[in-house]
PDB file of C-alpha atoms in Angstrom:
ATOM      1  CA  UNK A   1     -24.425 -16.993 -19.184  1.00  0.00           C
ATOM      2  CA  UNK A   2     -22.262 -16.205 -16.315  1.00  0.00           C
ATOM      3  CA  UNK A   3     -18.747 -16.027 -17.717  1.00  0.00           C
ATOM      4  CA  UNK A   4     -19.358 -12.099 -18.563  1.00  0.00           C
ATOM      5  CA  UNK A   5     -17.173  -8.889 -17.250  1.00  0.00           C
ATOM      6  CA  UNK A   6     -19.633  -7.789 -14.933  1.00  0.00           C
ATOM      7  CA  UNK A   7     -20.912 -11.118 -13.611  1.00  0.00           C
ATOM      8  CA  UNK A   8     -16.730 -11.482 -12.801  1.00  0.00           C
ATOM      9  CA  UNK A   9     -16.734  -7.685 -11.220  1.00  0.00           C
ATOM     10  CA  UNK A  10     -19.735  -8.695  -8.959  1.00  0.00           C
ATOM     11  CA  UNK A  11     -18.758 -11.790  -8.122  1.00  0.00           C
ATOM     12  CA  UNK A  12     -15.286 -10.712  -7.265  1.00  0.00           C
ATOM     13  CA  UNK A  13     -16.348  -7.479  -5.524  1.00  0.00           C
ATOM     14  CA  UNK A  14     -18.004 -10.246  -2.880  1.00  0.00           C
ATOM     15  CA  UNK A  15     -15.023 -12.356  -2.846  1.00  0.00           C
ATOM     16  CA  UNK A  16     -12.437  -9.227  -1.915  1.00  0.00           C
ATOM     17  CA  UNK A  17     -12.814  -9.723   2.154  1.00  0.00           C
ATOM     18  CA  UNK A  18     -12.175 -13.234   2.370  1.00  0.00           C
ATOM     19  CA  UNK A  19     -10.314 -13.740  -0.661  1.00  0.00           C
ATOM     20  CA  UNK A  20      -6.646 -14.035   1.336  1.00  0.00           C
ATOM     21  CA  UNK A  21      -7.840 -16.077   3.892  1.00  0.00           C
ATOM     22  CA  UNK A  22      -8.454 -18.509   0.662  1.00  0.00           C
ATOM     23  CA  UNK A  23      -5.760 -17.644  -1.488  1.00  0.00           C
ATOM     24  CA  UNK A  24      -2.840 -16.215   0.238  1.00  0.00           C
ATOM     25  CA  UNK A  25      -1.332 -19.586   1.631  1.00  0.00           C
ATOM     26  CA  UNK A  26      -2.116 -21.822  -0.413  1.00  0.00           C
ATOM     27  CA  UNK A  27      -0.491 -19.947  -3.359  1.00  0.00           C
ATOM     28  CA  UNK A  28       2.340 -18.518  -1.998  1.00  0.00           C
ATOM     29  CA  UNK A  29       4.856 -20.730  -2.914  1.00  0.00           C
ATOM     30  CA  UNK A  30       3.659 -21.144  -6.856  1.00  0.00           C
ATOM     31  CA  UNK A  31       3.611 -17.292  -6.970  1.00  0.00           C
ATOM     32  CA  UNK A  32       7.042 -17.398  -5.247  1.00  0.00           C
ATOM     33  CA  UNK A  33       8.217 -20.369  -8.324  1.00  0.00           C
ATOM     34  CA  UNK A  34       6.393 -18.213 -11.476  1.00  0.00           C
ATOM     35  CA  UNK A  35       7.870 -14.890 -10.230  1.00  0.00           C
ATOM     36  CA  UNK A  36      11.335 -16.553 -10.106  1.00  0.00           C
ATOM     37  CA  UNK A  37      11.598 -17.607 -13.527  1.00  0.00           C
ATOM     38  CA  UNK A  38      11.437 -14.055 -14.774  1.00  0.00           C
ATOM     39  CA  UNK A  39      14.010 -12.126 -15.813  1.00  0.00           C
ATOM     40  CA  UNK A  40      14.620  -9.246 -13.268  1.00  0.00           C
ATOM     41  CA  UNK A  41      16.643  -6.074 -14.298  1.00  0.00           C
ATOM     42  CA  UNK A  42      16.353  -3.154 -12.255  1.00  0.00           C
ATOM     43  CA  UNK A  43      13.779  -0.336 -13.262  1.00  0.00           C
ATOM     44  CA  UNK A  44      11.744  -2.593 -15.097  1.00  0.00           C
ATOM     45  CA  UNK A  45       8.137  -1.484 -15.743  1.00  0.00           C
ATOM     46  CA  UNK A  46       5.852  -4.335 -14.878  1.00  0.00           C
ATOM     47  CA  UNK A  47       1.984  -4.714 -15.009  1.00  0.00           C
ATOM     48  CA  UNK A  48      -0.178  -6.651 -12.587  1.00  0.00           C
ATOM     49  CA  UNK A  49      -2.644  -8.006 -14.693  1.00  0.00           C
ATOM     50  CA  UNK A  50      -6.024  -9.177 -12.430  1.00  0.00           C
ATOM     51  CA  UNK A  51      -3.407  -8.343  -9.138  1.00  0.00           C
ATOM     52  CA  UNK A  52      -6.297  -9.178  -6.442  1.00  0.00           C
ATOM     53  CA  UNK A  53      -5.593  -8.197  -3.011  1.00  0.00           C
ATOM     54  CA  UNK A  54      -1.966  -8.030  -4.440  1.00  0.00           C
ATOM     55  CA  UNK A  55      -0.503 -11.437  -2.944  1.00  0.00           C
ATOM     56  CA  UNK A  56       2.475 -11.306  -5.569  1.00  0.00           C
ATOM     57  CA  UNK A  57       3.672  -7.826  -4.459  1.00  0.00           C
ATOM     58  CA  UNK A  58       5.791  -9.458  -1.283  1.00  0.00           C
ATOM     59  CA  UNK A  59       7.844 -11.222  -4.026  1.00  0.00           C
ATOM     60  CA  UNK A  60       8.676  -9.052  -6.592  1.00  0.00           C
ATOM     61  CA  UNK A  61      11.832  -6.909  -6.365  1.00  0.00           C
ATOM     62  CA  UNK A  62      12.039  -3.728  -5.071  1.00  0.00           C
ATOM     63  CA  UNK A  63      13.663  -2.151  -7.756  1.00  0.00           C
ATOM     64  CA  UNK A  64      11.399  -1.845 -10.515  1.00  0.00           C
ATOM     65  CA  UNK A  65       8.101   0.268 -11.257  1.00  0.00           C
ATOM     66  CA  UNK A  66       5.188  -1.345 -10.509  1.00  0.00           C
ATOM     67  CA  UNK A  67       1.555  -0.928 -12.140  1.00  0.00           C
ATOM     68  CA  UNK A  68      -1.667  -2.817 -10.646  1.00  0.00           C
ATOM     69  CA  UNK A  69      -4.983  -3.731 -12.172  1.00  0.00           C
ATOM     70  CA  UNK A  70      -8.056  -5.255 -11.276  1.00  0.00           C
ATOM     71  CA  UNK A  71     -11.460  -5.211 -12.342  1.00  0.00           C
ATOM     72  CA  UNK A  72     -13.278  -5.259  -9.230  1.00  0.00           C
ATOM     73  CA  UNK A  73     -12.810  -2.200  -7.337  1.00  0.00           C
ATOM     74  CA  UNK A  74     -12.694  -4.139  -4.350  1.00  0.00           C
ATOM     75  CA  UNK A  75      -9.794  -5.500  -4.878  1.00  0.00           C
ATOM     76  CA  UNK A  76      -8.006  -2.558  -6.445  1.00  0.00           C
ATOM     77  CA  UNK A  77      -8.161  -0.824  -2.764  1.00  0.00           C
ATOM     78  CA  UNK A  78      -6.940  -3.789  -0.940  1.00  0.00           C
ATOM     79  CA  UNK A  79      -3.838  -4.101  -3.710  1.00  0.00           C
ATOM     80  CA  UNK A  80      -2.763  -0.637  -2.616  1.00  0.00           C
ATOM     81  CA  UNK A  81      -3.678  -0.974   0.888  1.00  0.00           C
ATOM     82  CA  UNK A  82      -1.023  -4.281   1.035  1.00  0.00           C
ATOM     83  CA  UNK A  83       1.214  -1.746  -1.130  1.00  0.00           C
ATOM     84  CA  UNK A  84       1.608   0.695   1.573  1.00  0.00           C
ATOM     85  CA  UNK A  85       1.993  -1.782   4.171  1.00  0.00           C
ATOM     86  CA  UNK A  86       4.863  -3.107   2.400  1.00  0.00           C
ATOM     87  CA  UNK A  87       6.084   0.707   1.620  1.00  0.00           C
ATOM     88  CA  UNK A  88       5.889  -0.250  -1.688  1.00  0.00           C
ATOM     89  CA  UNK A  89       4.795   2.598  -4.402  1.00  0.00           C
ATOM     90  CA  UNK A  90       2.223   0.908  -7.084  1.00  0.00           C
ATOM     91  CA  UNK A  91      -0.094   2.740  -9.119  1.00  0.00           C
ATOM     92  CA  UNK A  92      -3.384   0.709  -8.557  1.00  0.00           C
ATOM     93  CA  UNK A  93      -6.302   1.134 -11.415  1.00  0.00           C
ATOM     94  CA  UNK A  94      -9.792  -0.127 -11.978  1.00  0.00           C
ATOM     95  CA  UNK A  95      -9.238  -1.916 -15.047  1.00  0.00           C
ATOM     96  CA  UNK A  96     -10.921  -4.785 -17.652  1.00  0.00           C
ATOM     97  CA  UNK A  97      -7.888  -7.268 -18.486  1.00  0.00           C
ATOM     98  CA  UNK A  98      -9.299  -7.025 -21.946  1.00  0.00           C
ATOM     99  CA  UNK A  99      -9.037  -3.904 -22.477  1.00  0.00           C
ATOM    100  CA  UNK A 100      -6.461  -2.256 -21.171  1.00  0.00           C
ATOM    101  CA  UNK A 101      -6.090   1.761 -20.651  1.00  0.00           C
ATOM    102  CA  UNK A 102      -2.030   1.762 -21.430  1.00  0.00           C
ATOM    103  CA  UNK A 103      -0.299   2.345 -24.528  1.00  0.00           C
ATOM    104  CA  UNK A 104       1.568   0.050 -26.883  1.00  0.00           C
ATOM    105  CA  UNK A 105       5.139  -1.488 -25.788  1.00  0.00           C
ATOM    106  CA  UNK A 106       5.085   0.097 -22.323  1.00  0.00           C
ATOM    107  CA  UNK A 107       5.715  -2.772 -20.235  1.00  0.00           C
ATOM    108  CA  UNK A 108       8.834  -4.681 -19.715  1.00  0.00           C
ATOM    109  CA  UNK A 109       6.954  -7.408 -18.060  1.00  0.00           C
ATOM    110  CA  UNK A 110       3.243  -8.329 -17.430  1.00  0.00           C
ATOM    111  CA  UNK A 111       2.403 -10.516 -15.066  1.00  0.00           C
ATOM    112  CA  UNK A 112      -1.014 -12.868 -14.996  1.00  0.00           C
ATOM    113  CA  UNK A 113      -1.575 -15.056 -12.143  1.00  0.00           C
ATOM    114  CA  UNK A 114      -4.859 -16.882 -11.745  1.00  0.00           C
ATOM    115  CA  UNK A 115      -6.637 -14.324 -14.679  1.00  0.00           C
ATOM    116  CA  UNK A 116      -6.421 -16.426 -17.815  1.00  0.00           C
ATOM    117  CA  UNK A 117      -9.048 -19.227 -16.412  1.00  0.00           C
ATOM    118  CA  UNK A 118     -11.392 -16.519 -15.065  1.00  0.00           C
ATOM    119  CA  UNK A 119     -11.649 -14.010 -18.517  1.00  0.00           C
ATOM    120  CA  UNK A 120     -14.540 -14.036 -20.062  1.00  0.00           C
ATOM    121  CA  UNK A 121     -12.122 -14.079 -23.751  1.00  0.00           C
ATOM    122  CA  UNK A 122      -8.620 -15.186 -22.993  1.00  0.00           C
ATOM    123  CA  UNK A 123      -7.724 -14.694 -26.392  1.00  0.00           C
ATOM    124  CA  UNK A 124      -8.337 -10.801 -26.185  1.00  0.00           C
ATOM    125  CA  UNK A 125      -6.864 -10.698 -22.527  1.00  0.00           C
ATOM    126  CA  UNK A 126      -3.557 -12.171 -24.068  1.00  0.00           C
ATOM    127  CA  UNK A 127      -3.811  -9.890 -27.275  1.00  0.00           C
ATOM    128  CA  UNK A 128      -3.637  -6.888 -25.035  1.00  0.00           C
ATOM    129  CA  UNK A 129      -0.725  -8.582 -22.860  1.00  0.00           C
ATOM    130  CA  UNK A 130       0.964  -8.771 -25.743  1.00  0.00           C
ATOM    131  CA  UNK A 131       0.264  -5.061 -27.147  1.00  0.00           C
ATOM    132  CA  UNK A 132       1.368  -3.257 -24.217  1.00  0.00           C
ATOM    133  CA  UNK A 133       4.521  -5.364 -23.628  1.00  0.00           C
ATOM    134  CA  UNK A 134       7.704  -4.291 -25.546  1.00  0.00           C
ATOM    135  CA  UNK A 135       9.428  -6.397 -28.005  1.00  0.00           C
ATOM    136  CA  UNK A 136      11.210  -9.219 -26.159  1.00  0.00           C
ATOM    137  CA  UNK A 137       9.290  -8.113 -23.355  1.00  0.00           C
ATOM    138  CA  UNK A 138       8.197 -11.284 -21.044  1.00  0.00           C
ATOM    139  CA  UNK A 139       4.680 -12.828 -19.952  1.00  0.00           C
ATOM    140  CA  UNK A 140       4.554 -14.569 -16.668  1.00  0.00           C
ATOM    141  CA  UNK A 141       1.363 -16.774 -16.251  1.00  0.00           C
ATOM    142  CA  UNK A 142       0.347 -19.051 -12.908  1.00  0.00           C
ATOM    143  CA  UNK A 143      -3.093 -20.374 -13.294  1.00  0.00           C
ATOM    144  CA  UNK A 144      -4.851 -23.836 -13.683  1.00  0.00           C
ATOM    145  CA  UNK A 145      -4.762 -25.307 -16.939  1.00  0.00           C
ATOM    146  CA  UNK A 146      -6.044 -28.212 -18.941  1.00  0.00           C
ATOM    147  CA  UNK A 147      -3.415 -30.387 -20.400  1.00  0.00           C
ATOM    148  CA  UNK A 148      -2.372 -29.258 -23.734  1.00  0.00           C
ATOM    149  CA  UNK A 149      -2.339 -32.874 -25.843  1.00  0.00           C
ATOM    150  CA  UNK A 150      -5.731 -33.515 -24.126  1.00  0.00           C
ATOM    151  CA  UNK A 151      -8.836 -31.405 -24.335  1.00  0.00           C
ATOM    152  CA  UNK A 152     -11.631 -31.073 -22.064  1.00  0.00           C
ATOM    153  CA  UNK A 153     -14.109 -33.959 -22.193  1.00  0.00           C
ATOM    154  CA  UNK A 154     -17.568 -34.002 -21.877  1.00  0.00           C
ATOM    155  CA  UNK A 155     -18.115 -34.565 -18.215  1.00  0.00           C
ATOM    156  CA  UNK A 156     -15.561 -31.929 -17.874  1.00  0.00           C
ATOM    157  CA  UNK A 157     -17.092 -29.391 -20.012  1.00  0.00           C
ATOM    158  CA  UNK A 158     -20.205 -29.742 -18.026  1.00  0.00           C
ATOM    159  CA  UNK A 159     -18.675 -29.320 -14.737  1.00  0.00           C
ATOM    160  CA  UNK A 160     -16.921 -25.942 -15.856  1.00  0.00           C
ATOM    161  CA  UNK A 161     -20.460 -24.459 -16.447  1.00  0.00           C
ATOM    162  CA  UNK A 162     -20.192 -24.544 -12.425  1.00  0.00           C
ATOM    163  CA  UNK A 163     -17.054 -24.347 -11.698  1.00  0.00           C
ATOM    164  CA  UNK A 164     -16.915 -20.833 -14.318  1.00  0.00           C
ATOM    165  CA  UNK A 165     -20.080 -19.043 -12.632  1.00  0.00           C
ATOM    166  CA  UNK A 166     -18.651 -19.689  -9.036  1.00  0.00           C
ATOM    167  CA  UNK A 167     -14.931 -19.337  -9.739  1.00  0.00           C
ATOM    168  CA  UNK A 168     -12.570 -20.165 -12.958  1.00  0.00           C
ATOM    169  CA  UNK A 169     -12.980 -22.433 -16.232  1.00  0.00           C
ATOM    170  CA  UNK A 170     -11.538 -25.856 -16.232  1.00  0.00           C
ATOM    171  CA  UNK A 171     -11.045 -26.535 -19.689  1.00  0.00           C
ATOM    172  CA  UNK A 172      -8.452 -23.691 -20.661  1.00  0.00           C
ATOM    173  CA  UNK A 173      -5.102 -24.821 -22.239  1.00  0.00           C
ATOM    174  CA  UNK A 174      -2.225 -22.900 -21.995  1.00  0.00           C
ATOM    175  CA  UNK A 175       0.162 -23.674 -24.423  1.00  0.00           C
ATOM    176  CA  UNK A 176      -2.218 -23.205 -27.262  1.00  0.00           C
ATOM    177  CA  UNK A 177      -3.310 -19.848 -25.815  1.00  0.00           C
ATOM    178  CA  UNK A 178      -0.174 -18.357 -25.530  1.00  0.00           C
ATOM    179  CA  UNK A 179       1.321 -19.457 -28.862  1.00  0.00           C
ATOM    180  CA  UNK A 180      -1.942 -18.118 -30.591  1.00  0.00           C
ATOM    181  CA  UNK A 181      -1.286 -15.209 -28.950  1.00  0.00           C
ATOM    182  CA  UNK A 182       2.309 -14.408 -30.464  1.00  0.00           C
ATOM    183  CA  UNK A 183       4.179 -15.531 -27.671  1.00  0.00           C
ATOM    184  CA  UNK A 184       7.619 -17.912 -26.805  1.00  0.00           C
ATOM    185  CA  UNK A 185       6.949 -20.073 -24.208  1.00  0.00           C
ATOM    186  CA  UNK A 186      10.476 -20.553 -22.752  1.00  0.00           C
ATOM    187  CA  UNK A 187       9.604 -21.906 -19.482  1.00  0.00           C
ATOM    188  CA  UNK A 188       6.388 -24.341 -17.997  1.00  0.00           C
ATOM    189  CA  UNK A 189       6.489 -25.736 -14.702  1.00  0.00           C
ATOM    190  CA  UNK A 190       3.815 -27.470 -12.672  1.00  0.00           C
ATOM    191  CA  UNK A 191       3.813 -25.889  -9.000  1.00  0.00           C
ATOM    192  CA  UNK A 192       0.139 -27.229  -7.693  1.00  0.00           C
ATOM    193  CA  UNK A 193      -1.910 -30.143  -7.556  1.00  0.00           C
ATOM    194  CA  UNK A 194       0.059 -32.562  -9.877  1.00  0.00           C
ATOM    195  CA  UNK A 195       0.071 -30.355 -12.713  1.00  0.00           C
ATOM    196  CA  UNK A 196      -3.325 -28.573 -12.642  1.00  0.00           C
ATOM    197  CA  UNK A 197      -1.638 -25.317 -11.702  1.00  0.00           C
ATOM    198  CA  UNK A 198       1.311 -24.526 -13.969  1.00  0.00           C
ATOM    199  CA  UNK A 199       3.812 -21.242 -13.742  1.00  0.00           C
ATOM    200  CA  UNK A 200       5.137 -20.157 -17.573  1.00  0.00           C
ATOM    201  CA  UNK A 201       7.108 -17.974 -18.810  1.00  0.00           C
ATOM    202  CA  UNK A 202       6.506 -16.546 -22.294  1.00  0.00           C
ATOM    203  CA  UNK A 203       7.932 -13.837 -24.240  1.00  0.00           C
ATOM    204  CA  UNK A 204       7.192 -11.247 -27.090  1.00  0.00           C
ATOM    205  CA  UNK A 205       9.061 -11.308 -30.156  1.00  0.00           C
ATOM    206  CA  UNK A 206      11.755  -9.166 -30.895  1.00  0.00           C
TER     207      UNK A 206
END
């Protein structure tokens, strides 16, 4: 009932002032580890996908071209506000994760931190991560995730009808999305909470 686009652009639009004081520490150091095990060359293009107030921006280098999107507009204006304090030049967009306004293989990178467990269809979210990147092109993904040899359970299941209205689904699995998606994993990490919060890196095939 809740797990829709605009429930998520509402609920999110609310979130946007106090969203750092919530986020910004907490995460820092898993962005920090999932931004590391890319592949930086300079004047990459790279897409924010679901950037938030922009917390990854401090850590990505400052030699590539960035792109930011976000559904809420909210957030959008707080990504480019953080952008200029950091004299940073990112083009900031209102924009659905699932449906993305760029064209096909025009991204060297995307990246998709805390987005995959809050999408209403993660399945189409990583179909268009995967359309606009170019061949060999890599996916970096930080977000909470169910283990892969052990789906959700019941108790579980009925929790995330909470925990997806108020903030992200529980029962997600990563490896399984990605590899459905067309993706390589070549790197998975847990950086939070004994494994709840993993950092991957995936790529497109050449």
């Amino acid at each position: 009932m809740f797990n829709t686009t605009a429930w998520n652009r509402l609920r999110y639009s609310a979130y946007a002032p106090f969203y750092d004081a919530v986020a910004a520490r907490v995460f820092r150091k898993p962005r920090r580890i999932a931004l590391g095990q890319v592949d930086w060359e300079p004047g990459m293009r790279v897409l924010l996908v679901g950037a938030g107030t922009g917390l990854d921006l401090p850590f990505l280098p400052q030699d590539i071209e960035v792109h930011a999107t976000d559904l809420a507009p909210a957030m959008v204006k707080r990504t480019a506000k953080r952008a200029e304090a950091l004299h940073r030049d990112v083009e900031c967009r209102v924009m659905d994760a699932e449906a993305l306004n760029y064209p096909e293989e025009h991204f060297d990178a995307v990246i998709m931190h805390l987005i995959i467990a809050v999408m209403p269809n993660p399945r189409k979210g990583l179909a268009e991560a995967y359309r606009v990147l170019k061949p060999g092109g890599q996916l970096c993904v930080m977000d909470k995730f169910q283990p892969d040899e052990q789906p959700a359970g019941a108790g579980r299941r009925l929790l995330n009808h909470l925990t997806s209205a108020l903030a992200t689904d529980i029962t997600r699995q990563a490896q399984p999305l990605l590899t459905e998606a067309g993706f390589q994993i070549r790197h998975d990490e847990s950086v939070l909470m004994k494994g709840l919060f993993r950092a991957l890196l995936a790529a497109k095939s050449t």
